[in-house]
Coordinates of C-alpha atoms and ligand atoms in Angstrom, one line a residue:
X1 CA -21.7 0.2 23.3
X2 CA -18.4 -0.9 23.4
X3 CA -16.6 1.5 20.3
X4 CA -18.0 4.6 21.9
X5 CA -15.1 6.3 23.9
X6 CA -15.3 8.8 27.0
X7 CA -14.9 12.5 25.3
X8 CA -13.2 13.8 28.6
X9 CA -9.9 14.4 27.3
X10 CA -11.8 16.2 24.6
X11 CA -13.9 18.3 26.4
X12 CA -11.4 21.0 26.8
X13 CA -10.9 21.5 23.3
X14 CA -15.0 21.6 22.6
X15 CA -14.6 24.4 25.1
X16 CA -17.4 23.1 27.1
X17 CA -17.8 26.0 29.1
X18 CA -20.2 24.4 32.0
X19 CA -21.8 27.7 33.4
X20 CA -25.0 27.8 32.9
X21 CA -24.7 31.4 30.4
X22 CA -22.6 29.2 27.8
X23 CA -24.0 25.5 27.7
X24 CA -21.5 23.1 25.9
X25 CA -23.2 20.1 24.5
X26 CA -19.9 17.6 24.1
X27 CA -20.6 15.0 21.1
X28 CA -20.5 11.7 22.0
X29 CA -17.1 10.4 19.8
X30 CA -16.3 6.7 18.4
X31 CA -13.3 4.7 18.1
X32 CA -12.0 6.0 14.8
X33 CA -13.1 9.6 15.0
X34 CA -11.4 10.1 18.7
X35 CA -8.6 8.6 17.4
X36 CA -8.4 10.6 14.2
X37 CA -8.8 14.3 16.0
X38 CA -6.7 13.3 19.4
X39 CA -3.5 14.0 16.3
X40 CA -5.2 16.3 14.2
X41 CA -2.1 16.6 11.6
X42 CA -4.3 14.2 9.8
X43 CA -7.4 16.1 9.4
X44 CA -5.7 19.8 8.6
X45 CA -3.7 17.4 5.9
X46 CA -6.7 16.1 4.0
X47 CA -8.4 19.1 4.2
X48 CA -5.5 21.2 2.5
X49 CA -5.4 18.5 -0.1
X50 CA -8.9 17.9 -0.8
X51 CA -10.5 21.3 0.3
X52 CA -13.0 22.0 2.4
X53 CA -16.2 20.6 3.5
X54 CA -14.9 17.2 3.3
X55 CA -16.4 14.7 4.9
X56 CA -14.4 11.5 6.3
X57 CA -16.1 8.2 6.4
X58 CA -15.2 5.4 8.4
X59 CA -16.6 2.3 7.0
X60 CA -15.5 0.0 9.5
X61 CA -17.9 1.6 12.2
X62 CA -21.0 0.1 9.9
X63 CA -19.6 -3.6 10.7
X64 CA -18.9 -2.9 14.6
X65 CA -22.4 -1.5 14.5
X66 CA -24.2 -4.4 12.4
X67 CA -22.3 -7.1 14.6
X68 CA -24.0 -5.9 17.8
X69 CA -27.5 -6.0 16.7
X70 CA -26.8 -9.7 15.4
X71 CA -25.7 -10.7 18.9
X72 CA -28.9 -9.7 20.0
X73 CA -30.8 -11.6 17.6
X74 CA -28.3 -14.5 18.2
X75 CA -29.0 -13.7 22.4
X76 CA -33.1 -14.2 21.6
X77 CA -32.3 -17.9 19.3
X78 CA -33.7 -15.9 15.8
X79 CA -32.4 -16.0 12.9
X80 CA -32.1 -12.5 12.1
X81 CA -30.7 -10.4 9.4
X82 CA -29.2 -6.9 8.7
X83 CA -29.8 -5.0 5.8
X84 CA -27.7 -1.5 5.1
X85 CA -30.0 0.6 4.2
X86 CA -28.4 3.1 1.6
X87 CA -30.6 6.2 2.3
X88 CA -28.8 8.2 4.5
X89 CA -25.3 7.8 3.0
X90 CA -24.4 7.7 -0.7
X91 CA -20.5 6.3 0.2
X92 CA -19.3 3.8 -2.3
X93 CA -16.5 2.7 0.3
X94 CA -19.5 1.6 2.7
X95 CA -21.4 -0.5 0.7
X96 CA -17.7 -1.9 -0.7
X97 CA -17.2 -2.3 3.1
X98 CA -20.8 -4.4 3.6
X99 CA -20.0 -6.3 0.3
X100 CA -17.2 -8.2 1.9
X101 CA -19.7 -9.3 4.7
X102 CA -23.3 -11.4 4.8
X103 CA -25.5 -8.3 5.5
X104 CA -28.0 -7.1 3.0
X105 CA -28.1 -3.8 1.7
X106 CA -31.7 -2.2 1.3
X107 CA -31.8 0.1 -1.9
X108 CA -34.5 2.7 -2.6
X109 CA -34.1 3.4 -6.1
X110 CA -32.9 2.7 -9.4
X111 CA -29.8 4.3 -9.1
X112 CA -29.2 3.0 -5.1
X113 CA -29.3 -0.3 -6.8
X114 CA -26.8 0.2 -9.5
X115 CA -24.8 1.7 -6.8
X116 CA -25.0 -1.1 -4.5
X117 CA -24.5 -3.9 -7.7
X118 CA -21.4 -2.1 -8.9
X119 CA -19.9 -2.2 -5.0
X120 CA -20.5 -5.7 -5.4
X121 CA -23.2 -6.8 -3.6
X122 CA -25.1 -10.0 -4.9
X123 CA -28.3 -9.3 -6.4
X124 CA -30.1 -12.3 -3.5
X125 CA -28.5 -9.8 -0.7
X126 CA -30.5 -7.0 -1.9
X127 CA -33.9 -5.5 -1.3
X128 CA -35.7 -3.2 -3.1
X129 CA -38.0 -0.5 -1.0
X130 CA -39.4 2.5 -1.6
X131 CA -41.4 4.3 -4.0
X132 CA -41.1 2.4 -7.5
X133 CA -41.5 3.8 -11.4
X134 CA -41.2 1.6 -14.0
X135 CA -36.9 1.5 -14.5
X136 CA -36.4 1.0 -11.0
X137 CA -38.9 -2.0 -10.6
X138 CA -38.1 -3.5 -13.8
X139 CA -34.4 -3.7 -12.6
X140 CA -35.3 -4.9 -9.3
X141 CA -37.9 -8.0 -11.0
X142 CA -34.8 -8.4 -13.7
X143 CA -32.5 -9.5 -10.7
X144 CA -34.6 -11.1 -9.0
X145 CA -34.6 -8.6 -5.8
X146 CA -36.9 -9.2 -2.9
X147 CA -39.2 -6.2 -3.6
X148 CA -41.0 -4.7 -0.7
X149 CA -44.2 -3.9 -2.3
X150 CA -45.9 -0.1 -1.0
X151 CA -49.3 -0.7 -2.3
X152 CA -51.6 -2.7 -4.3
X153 CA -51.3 -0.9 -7.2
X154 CA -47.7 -2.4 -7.0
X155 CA -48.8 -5.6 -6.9
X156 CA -50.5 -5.3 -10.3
X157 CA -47.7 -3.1 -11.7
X158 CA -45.1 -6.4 -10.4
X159 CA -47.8 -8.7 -12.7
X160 CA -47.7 -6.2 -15.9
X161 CA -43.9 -6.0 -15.7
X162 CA -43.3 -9.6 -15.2
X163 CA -45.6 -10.3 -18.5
X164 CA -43.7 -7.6 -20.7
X165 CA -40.5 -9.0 -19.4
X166 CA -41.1 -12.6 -19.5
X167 CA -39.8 -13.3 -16.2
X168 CA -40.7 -16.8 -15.2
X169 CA -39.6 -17.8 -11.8
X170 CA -41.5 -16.4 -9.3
X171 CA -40.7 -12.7 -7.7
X172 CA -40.0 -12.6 -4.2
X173 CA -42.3 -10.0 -2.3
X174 CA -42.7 -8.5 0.9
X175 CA -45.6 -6.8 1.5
X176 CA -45.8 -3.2 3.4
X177 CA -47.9 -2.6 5.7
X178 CA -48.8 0.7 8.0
X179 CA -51.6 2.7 9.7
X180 CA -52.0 0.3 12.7
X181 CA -54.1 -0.1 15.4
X182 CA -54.7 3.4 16.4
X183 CA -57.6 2.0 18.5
X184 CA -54.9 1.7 21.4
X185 CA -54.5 5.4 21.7
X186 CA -51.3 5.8 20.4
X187 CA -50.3 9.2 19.4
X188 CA -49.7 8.3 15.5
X189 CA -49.3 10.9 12.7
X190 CA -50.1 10.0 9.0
X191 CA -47.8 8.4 6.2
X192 CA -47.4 8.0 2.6
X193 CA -46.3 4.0 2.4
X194 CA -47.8 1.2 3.0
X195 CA -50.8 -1.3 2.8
X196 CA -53.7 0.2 5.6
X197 CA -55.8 -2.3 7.5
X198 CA -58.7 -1.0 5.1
X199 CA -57.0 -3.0 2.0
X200 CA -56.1 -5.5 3.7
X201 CA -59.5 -8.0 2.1
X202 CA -58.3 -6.8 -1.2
X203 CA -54.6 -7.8 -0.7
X204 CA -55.9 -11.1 -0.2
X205 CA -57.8 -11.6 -3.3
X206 CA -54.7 -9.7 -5.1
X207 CA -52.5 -12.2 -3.6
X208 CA -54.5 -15.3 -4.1
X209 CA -54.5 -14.2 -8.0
X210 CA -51.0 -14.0 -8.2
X211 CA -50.0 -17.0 -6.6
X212 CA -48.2 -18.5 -9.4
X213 CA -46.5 -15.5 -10.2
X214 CA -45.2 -14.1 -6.8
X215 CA -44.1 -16.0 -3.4
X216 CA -45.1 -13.8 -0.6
X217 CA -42.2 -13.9 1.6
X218 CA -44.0 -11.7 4.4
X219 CA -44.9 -8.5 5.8
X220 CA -43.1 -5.6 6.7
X221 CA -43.1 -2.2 8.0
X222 CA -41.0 0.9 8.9
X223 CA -42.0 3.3 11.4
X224 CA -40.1 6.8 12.4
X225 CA -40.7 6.7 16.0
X226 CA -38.5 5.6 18.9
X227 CA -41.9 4.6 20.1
X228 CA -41.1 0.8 21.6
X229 CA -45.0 0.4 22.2
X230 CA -45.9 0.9 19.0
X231 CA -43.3 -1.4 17.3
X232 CA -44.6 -4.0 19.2
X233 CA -48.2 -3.3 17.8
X234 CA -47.2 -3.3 13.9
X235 CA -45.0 -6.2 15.1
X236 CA -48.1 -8.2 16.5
X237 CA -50.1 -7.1 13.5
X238 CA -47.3 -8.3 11.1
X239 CA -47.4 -11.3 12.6
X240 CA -51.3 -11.4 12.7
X241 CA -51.2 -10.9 9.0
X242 CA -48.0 -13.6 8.6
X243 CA -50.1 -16.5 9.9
X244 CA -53.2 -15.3 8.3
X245 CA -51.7 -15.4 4.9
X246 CA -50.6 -18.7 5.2
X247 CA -54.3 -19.9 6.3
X248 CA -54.5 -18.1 2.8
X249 CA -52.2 -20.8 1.1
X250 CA -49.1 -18.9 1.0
X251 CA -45.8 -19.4 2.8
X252 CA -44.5 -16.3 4.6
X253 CA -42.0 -16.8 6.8
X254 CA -40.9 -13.3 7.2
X255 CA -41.0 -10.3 8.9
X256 CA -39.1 -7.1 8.5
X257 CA -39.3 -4.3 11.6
X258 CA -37.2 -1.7 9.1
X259 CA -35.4 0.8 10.6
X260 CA -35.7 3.9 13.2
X261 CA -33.4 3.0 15.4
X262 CA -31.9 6.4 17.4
X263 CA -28.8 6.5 18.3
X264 CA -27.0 9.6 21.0
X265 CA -25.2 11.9 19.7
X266 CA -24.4 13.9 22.4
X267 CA -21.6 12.9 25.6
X268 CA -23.5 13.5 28.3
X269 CA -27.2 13.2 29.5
X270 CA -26.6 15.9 32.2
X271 CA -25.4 18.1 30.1
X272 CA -28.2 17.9 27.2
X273 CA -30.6 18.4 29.6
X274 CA -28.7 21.9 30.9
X275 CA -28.7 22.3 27.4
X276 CA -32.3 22.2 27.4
X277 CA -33.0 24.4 30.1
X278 CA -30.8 26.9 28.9
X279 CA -32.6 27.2 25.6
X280 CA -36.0 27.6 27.5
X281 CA -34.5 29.6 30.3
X282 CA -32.5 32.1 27.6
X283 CA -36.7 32.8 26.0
X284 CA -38.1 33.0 29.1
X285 CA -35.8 36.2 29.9
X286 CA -33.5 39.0 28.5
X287 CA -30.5 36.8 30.1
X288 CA -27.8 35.4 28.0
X289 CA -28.3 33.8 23.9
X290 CA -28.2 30.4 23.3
X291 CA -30.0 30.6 19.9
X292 CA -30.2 32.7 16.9
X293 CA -32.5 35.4 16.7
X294 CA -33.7 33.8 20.4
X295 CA -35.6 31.2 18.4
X296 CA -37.0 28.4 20.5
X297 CA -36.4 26.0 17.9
X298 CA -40.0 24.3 18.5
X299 CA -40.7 25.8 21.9
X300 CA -42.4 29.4 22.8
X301 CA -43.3 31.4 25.9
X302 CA -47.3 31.4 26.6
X303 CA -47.3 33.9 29.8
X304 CA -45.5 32.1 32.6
X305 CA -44.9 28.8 30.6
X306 CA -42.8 27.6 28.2
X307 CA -45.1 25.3 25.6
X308 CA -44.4 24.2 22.1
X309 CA -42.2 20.4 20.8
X310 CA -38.7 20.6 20.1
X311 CA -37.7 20.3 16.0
X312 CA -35.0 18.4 17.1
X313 CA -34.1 14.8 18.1
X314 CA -33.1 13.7 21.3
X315 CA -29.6 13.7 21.5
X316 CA -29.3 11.8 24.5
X317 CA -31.1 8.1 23.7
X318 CA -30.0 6.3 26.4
X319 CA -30.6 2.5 24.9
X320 CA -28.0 1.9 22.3
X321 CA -29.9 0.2 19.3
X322 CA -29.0 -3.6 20.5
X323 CA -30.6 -2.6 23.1
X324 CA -34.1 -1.2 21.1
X325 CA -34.0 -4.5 19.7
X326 CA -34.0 -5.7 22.9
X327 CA -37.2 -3.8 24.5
X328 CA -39.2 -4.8 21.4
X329 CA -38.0 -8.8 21.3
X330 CA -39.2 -8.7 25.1
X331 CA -42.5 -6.5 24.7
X332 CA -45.7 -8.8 24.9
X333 CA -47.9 -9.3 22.3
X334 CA -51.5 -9.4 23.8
X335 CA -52.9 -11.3 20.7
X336 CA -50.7 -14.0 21.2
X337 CA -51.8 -14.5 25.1
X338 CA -49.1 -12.1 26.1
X339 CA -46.6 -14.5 24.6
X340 CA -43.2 -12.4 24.4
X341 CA -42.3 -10.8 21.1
X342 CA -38.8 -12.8 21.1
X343 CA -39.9 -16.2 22.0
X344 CA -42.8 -15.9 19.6
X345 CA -40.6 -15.2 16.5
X346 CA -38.1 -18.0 17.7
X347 CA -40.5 -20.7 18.3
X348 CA -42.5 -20.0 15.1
X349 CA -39.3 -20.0 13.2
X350 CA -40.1 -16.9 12.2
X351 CA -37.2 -14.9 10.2
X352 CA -36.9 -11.1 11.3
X353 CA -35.3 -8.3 9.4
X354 CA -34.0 -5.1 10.1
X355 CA -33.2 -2.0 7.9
X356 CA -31.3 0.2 10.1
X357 CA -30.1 3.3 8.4
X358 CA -28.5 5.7 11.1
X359 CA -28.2 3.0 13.7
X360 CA -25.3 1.4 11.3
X361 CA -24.0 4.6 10.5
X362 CA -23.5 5.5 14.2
X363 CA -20.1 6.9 14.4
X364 CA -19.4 6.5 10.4
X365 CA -18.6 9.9 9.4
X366 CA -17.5 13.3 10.5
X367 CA -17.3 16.7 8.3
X368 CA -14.8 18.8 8.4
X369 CA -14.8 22.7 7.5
X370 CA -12.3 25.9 7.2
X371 CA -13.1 28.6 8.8
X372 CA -13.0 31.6 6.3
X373 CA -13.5 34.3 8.1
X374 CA -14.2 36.0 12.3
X375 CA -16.7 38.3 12.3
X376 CA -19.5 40.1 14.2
X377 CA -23.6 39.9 13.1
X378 CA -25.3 43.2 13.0
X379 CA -25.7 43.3 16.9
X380 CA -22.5 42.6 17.6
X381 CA -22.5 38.7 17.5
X382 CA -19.6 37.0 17.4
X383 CA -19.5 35.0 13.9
X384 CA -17.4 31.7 12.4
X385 CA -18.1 32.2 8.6
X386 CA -17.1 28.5 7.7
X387 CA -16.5 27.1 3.8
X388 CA -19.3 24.9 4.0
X389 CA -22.9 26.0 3.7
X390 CA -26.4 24.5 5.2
X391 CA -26.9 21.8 2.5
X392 CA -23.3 20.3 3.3
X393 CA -24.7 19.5 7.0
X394 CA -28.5 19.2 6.5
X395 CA -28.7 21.5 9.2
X396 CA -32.9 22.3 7.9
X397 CA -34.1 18.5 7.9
X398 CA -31.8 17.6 11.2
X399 CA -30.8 19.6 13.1
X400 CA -27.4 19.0 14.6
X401 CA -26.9 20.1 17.8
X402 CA -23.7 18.9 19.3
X403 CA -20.6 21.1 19.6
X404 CA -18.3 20.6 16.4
X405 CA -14.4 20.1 17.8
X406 CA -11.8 23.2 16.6
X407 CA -8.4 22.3 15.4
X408 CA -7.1 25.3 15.6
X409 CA -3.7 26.0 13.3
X410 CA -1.5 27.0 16.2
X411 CA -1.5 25.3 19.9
X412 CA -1.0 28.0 21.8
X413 CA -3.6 29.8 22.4
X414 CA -5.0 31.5 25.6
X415 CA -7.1 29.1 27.0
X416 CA -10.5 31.5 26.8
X417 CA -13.7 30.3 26.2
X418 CA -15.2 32.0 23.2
X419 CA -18.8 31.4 22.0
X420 CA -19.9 32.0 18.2
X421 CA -22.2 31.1 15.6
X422 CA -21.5 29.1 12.5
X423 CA -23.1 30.5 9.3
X424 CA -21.9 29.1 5.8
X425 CA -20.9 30.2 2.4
X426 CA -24.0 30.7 0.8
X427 CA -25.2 34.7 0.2
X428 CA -28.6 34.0 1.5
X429 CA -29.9 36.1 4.7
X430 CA -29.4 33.8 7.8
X431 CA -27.4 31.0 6.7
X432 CA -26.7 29.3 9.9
X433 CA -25.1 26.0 9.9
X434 CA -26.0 25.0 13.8
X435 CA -28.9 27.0 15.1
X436 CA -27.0 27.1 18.6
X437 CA -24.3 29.2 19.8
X438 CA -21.6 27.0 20.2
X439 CA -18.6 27.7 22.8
X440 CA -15.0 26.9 22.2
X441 CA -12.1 27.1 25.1
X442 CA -9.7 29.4 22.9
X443 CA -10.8 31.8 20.7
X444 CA -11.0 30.9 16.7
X445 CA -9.2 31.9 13.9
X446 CA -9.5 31.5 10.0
X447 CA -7.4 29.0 9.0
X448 CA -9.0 26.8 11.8
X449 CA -10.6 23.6 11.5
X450 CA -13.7 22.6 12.9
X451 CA -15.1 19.3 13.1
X452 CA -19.0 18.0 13.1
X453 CA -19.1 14.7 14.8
X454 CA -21.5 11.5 13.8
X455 CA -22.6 13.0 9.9
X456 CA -22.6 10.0 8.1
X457 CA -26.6 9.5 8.6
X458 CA -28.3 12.3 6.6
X459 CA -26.6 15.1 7.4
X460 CA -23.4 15.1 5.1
X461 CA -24.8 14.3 1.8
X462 CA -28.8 13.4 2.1
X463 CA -29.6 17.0 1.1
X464 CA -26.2 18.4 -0.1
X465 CA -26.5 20.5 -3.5
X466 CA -23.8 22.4 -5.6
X467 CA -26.6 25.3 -4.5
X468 CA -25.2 28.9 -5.6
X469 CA -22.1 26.7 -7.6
X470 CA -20.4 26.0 -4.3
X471 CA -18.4 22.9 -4.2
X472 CA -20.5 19.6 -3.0
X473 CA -17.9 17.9 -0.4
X474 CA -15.4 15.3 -1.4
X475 CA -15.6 12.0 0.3
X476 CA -12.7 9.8 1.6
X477 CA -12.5 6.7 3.5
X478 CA -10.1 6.7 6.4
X479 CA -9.5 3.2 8.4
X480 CA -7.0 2.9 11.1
X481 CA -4.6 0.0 12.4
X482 CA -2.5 0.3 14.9
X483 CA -2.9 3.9 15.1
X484 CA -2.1 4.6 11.4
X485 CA -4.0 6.0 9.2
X486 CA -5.6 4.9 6.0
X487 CA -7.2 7.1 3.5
X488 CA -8.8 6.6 -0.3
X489 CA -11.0 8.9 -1.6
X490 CA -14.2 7.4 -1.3
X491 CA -15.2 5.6 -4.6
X492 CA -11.6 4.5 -5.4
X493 CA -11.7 2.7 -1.6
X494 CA -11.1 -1.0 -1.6
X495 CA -11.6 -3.4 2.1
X496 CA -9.1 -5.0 3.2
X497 CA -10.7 -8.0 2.1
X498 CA -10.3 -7.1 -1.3
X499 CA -7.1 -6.6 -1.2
X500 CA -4.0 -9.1 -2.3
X501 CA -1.5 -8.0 -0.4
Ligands
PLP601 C1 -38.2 1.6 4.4 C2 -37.1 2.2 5.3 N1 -36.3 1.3 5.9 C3 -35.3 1.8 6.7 C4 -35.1 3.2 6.8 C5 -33.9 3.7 7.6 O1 -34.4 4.4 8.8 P1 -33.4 4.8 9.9 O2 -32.2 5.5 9.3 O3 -34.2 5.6 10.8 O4 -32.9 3.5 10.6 C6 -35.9 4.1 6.2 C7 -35.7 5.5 6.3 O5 -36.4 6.4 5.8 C8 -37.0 3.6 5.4 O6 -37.8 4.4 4.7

């Protein structure tokens, strides 16, 4: 993708250390953030002003991202749209960012869609997903907000909310759908949303009772695989359902893929898979750490072989999410005579969707962090005690596993590559913050800055807590033109777009 920038120049400062004892696993940088830390005066500012973690987001990146997905769809003749969805970022100055364009913004509770209101996105932009209580639903029906029913019981908790409210006009639905076709052998784990195949003869007679009270827009689904294969399927059986439902007298015309779209996070494919060696190498023998405590981190040694999944995400997707799109529009859809999935949805005038959470967010944030203190662990490892702690970076749900950058205080340092672990501010027993060793080219001093690269999508805030009455990170918004920098704290940004003058 075009806003993603080589890291060489970089590389020396992430102290990628390329022997095979110290792995360095560069992150992959964007326009803003490579700009940003090439002059890090900038980031060692904010941070002395605003403390530390403090996570930088770069709203801008969320249009450059949306605006190459909707080539594609333009590429393929269907009329596509873009939602935002809000789950993985709680910034004000994104959705502020998104109301100043046509995309849609996905909210998945009550207070998402206050949030997204208040930044000023139009109520027939939004849509509502998730699970539903009463407040949240009621808003959503209130505003007239496509709602993207889970589950029949929704559907009759829609028709007892509409009665109590007296809403009139007719409320917009989606309906969500999972569990499909496992007859074609796909490895498929359970979920917790979603209309099964099972309900689907009730959904009918459910539907055909409400007709005067709901106007099914069309099916939808959201599935956390980077599994093209079996997109296509729920896409086929979306379809399937689509053209059934209007035999059924409705009028869908819709159908929303959601999100799951992966994005890399790390520079180089060479070097993740090193990476990957290493860490199964390094439990295979006594030779050199990669990981705390030698954990596998999903993978164990079973006599001579390694065996076991990793608990981590690829780092190295090698489609961009365009390019996802892409694979699915051209996968065939054996129910319709092998017709491809594009030409399908643009012949039959069929509307698609998208919810793309960390796809958009690709290159939207970064977090910044002091380091407090240079120590040793018990056996003598070398440690970066760092004023952030584990629910600042996710670092349980996601594991990040890119190098973070140092910005060291002082530039002259002996160029000698150093290799540490990170552990945070909480007074908990192993309170890592990367489960990796991670190698700078100069060794690391408090005072130091280190930055975590490509945070915006769950890692910065999805699970951050003022745990132990530590400080939850402040937010700010930091655009660039011309090579200046911009920078509001993050609810009191305003887009260009908004502005006057
Ligand atoms: C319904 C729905 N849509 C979209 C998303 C965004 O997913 P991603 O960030 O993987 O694109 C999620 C994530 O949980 C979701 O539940």
């Amino acid at each position: 993708m075009e806003n993603i920038c080589s890291t060489s120049s970089l590389a020396a400062q992430v102290g990628a250390a390329f022997a095979p004892e110290n792995p360095g696993l560069a992150p992959r940088l964007g326009t803003v953030a490579r700009k940003l830390l090439a002059a890090p005066e900038t980031a060692h500012r904010l941070v002395r002003s605003l403390g530390s973690p403090l996570n930088l987001i770069f709203p801008t990146e969320v249009i450059r991202n949306a605006a190459s997905l909707q080539e594609t769809f333009e590429h393929y003749g269907i009329d596509g749209r873009i939602f935002f969805t809000t789950k993985p970022n709680r910034s004000t100055a994104i959705l502020r960012e998104v109301a100043a364009t046509d995309l849609g913004v996905d909210v998945s509770s009550c207070g998402s869609l206050s949030a997204a209101l208040s930044a000023g996105i139009p109520s027939h932009r939004l849509e509502a997903t998730g699970p539903k209580d009463e407040t949240y639903l009621s808003l959503a029906l209130l505003h007239d907000i496509v709602v993207n029913v889970d589950s029949l019981t929704e559907l009759e908790d829609i028709r007892s909310l509409r009665r109590s409210l007296g809403i009139r006009s007719a409320s917009r639905i989606l309906i969500r759908l999972s569990g499909f076709a496992p007859q074609r052998s796909l490895a498929v784990s359970d979920g917790t949303f979603g209309v099964t195949p099972t309900d689907i003869p009730a959904l009918w007679n459910r539907l055909d009772a409400m007709k005067n009270e709901i106007e099914l827009l069309g099916f939808a689904f959201h599935l956390n695989t980077d599994s093209i294969e079996y997109r296509a399927v729920a896409l086929e059986e979306s379809l399937h359902l689509l053209f059934e439902a209007r035999r059924h007298g409705h009028n869908p015309r819709i159908v929303n893929l959601g999100g799951g779209f992966r994005v890399r996070y790390a520079e180089d494919t060479a070097e993740w898979a090193r990476f990957l060696l290493a860490l199964k190498d390094s439990l295979r023998s006594n030779g050199p750490l990669h990981t705390w405590n030698r954990s596998g981190l999903g993978f164990h040694v079973d006599g001579a072989t390694i065996k076991g999944q990793p608990r981590f995400m690829n780092h190295a997707e090698e489609l961009p999410p365009a390019d996802q799109l892409c694979s699915l529009l051209k996968s065939p859809l054996p129910r319709f005579n092998g017709i491809t999935a594009g030409r399908l949805l643009s012949e039959s005038l069929v509307e698609v969707w998208i919810e793309p959470g960390r796809a958009l967010l690709d290159q939207a944030g970064l977090t910044l962090a002091t380091v407090t203190t240079v120590r040793s662990s018990e056996r003598g490892e070398p440690l970066l005690r760092l004023a952030m702690n584990r629910s600042n970076l996710n670092a349980h749900e996601l594991t990040l596993l890119t190098d973070p950058i140092a910005l060291p205080t002082s530039a002259e340092r002996q160029q000698q590559p150093r290799g540490y672990f990170l552990v945070g501010n909480l007074c908990v027993a192993n309170e890592l913050l990367s489960p990796r060793k991670v190698y700078f080219s100069t060794p690391i001093e408090s005072g130091d800055i280190l930055a975590f690269i490509n945070t915006a999508a769950y890692m910065m805030d999805f699970a951050e807590s003022s745990t132990l009455h530590q400080p939850v990170a402040r937010k700010v918004a930091v655009t660039e033109r011309a090579d200046v920098f911009d920078w509001a704290l993050d609810p009191e940004y305003r887009p260009h777009a908004w502005r006057l003058r």
